[in-house]
GROMACS .gro file of C-alpha atoms in nm:
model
  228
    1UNK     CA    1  -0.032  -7.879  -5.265
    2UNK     CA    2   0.176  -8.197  -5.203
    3UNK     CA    3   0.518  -8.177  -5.304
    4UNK     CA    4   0.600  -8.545  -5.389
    5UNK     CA    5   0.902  -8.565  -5.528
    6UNK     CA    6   1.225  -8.391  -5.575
    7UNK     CA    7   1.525  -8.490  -5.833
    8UNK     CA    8   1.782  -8.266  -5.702
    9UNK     CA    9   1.988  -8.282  -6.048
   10UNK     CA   10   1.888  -8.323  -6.391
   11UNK     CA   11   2.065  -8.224  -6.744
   12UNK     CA   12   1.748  -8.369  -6.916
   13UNK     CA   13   1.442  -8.249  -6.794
   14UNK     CA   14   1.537  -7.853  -6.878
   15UNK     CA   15   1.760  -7.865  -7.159
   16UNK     CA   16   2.013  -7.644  -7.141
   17UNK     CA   17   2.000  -7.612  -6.821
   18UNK     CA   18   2.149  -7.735  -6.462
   19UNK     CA   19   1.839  -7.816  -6.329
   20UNK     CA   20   1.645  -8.001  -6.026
   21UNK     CA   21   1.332  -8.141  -6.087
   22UNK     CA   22   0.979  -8.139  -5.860
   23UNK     CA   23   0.715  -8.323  -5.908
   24UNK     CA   24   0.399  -8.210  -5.781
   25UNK     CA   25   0.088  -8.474  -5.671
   26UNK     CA   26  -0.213  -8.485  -5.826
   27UNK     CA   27  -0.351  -8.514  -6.152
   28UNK     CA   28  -0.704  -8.475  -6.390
   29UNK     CA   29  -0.629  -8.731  -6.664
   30UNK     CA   30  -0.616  -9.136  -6.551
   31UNK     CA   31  -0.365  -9.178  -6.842
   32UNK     CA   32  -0.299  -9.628  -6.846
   33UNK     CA   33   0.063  -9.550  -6.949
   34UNK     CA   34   0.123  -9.324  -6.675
   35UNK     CA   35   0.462  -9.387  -6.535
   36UNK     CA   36   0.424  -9.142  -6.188
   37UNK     CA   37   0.094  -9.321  -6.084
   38UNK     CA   38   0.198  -9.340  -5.725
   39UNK     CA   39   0.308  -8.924  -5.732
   40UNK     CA   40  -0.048  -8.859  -5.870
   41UNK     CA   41  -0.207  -9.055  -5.606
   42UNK     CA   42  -0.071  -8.898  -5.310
   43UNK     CA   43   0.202  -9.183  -5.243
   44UNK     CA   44   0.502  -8.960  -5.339
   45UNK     CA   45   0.758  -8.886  -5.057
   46UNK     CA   46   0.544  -8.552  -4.894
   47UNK     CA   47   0.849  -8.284  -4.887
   48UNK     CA   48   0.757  -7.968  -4.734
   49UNK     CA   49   0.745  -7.649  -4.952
   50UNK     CA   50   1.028  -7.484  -4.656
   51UNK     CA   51   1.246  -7.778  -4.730
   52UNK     CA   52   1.219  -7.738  -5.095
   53UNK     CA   53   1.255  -7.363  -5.106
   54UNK     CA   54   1.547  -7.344  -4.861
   55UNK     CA   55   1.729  -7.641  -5.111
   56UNK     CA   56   1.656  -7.390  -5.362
   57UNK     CA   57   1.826  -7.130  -5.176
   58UNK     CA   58   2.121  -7.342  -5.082
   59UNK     CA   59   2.168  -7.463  -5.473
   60UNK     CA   60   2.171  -7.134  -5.635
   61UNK     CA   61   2.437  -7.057  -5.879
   62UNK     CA   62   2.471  -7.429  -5.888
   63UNK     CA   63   2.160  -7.505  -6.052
   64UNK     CA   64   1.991  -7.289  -6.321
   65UNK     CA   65   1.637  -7.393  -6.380
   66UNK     CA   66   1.392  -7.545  -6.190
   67UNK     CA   67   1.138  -7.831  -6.369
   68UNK     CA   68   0.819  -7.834  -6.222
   69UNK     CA   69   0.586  -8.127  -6.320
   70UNK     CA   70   0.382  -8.407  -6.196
   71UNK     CA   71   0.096  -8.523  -6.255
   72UNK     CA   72  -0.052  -8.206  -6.393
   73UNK     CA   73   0.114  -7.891  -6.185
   74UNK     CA   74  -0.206  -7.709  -6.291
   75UNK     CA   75  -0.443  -7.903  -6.085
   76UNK     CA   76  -0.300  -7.704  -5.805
   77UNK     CA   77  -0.520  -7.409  -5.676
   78UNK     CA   78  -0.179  -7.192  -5.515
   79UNK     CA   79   0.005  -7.360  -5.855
   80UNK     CA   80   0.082  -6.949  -5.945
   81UNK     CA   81   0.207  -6.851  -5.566
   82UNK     CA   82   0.445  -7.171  -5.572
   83UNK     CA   83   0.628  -7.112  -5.874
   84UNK     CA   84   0.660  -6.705  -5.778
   85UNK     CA   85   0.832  -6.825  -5.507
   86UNK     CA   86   1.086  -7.023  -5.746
   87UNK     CA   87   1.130  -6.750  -5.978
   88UNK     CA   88   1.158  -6.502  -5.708
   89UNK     CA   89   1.497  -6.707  -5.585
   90UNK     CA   90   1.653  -6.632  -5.957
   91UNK     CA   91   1.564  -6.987  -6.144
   92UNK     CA   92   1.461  -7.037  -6.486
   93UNK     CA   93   1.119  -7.220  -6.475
   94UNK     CA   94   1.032  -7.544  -6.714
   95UNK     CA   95   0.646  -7.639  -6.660
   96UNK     CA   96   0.524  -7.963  -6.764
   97UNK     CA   97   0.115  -8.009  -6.834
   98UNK     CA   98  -0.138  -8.152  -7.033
   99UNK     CA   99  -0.291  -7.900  -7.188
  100UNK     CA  100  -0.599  -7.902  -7.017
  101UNK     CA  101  -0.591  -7.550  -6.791
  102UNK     CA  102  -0.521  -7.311  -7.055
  103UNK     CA  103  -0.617  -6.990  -6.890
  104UNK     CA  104  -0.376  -7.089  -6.618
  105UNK     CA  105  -0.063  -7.138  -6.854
  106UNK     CA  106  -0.160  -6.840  -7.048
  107UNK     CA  107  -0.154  -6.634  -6.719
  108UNK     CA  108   0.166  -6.770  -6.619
  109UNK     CA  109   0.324  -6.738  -6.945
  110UNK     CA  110   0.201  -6.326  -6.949
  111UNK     CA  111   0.347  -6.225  -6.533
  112UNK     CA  112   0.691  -6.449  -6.688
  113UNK     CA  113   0.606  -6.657  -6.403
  114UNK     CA  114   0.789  -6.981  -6.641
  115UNK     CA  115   1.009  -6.979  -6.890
  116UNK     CA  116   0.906  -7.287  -7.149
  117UNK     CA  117   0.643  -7.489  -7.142
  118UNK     CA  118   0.646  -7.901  -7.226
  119UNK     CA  119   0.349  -8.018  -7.299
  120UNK     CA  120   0.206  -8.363  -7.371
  121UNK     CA  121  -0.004  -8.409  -7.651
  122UNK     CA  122  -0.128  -8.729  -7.564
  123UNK     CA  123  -0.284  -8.829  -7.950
  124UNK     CA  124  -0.531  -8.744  -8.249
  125UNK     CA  125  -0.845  -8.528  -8.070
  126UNK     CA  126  -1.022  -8.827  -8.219
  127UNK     CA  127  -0.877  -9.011  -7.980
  128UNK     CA  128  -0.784  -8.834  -7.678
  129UNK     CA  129  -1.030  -8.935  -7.417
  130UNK     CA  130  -0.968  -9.281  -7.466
  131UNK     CA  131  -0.546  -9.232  -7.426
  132UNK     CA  132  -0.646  -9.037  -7.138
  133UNK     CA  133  -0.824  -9.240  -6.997
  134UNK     CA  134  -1.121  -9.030  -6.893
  135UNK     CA  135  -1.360  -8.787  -7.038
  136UNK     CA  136  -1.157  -8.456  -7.180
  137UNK     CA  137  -1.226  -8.102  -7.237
  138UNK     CA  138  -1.101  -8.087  -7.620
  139UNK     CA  139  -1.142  -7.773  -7.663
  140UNK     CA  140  -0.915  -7.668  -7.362
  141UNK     CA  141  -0.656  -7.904  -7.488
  142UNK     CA  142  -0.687  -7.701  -7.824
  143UNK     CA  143  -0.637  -7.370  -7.658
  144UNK     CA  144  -0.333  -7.459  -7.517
  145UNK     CA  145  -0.191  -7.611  -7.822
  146UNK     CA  146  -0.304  -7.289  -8.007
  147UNK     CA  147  -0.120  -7.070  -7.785
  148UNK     CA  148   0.186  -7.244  -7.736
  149UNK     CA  149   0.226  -7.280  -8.128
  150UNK     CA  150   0.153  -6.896  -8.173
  151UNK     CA  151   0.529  -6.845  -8.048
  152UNK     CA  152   0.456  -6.636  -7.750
  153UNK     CA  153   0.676  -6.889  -7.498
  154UNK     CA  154   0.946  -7.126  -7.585
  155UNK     CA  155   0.789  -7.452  -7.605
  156UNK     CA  156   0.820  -7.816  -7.697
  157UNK     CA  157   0.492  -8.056  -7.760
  158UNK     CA  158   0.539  -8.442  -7.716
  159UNK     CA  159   0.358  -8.750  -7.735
  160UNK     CA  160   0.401  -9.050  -7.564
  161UNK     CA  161   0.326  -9.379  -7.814
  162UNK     CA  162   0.175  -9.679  -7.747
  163UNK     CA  163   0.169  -9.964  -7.935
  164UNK     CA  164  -0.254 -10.024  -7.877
  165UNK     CA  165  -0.323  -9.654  -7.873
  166UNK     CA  166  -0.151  -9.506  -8.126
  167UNK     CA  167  -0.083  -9.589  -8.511
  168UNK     CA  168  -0.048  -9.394  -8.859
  169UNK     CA  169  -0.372  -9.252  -8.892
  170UNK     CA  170  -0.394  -9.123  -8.567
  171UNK     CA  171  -0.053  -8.945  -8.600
  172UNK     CA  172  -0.126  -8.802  -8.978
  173UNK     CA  173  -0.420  -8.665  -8.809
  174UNK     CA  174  -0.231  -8.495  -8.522
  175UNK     CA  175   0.009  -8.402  -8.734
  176UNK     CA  176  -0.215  -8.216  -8.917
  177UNK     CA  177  -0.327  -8.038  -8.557
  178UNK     CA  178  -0.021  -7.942  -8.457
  179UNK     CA  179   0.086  -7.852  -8.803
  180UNK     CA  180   0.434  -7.664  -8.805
  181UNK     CA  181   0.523  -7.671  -8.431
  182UNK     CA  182   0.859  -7.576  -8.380
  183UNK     CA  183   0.986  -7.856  -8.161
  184UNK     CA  184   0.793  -8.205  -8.154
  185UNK     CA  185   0.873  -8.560  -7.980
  186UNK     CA  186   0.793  -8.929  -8.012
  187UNK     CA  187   0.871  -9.072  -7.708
  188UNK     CA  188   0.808  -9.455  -7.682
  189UNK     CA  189   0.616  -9.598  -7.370
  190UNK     CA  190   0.875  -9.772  -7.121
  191UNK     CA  191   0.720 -10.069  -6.916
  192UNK     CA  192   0.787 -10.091  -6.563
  193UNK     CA  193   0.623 -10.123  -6.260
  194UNK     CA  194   0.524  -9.804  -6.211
  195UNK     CA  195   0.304  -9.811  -6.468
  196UNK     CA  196  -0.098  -9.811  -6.370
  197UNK     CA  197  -0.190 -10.054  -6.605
  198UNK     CA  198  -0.039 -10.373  -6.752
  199UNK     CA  199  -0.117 -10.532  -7.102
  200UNK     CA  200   0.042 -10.218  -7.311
  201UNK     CA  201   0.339 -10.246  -7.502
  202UNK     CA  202   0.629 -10.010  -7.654
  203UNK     CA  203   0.618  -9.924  -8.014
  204UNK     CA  204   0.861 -10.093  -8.256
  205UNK     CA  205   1.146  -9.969  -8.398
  206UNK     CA  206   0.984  -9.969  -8.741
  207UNK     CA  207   0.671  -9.811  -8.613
  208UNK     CA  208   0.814  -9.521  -8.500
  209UNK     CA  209   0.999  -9.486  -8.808
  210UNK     CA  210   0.655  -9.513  -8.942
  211UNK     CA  211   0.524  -9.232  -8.765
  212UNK     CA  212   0.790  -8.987  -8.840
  213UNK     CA  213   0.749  -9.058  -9.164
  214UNK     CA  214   0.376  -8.960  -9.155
  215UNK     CA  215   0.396  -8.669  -8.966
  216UNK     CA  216   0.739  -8.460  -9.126
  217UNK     CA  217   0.534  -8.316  -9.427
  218UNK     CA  218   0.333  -8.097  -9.156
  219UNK     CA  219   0.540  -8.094  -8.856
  220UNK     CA  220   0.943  -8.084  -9.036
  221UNK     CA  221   1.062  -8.064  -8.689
  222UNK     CA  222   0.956  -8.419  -8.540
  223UNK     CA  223   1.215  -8.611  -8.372
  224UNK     CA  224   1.230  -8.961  -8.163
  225UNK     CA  225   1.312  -8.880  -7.820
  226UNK     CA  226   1.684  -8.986  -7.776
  227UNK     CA  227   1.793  -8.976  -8.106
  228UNK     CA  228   2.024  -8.708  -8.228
   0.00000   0.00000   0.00000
């Protein structure tokens, strides 16, 4: 496991919580929007798991939750051992994933090894291999969504738009996948430099109107990312 980033404070990754943030290498989707290419590919800043765990130590009662994310935390064979550790020091634990190791997050979800679950829902099924830029295991991705939305963790599912991979249809029809989830965000691409491919471009203002718009009938509790 490479630990390749740390963000020692964060009010936004772990709502509701103090929290730090670590962001585990490594990843199983090739996602062209990705903004933590260079954490995926082994170029993050390498902290040891001591250093990490004795910051943990140190921080206690100051922070309250620890977010762990990546790339996809799941890729990691010791993935279950690391975050023990965590909870074992008294933190709440946030995971981020893609959906794509289900038995994994169901077996961490039933020791209470984490606490909520984000998840990125990258598009339609239709369409998922080609947001994800690489073959994917559908019904894996289903799984996960199936269990999160059967209540038995908190949760939150997400998608990340893009203006040349995502539009109406596409969103009616995950709409109709993830049809009453609990708590569900739009969050619009961000350009930068980070990003592993150029050519893609943020969604407009009116298009994510649009989408909302499409998807509240089956999913009342869709939100834009930012907005109250």
């Amino acid at each position: 496991m490479v630990i390749a980033g740390l963000q020692k404070t964060t009010l936004l990754d772990y709502p509701g919580k103090v929290a730090c943030t670590v962001f585990l290498s490594g990843c199983n989707f090739c996602c062209p929007f990705c903004q933590n290419w260079e954490i995926i590919t082994d170029k993050g800043e390498d902290i040891s798991k001591e250093y990490l765990m004795n910051f943990l130590k140190k921080r206690k009662g100051v922070l309250d939750g620890v977010c762990v994310t990546g790339g996809e935390p799941l890729v990691n064979a010791d993935i279950v051992d690391f975050i023990k550790e965590i909870k074992d020091i008294g933190y709440s634990v946030k995971l981020d994933t893609n959906g794509s190791y289900p038995d994994k997050l169901i077996s961490l979800a039933d020791k209470k090894l984490i606490d909520t679950v984000a998840m990125d829902v990258k598009n339609c099924p239709s369409r998922y291999a080609a947001t994800a830029g690489c073959p994917v295991d559908i019904d894996k991705i289903r799984a996960s969504v199936e269990y999160l939305l059967s209540d038995n963790i908190d949760y939150e599912l997400r998608t990340t738009v893009v203006d040349e991979l995502h539009d109406d249809k596409g969103m009616l029809e995950l709409a109709e996948w993830i049809k009453g989830a609990k708590r569900y965000f739009i969050q619009n691409f961000k350009d930068s430099e980070a990003v592993r491919f150029g050519n893609l471009s943020p969604c407009s203002d009116e298009k994510l109107r649009s989408f909302t718009d499409v998807m509240r009938p089956l999913v009342p509790s869709v939100k834009i990312r930012g907005e109250n």
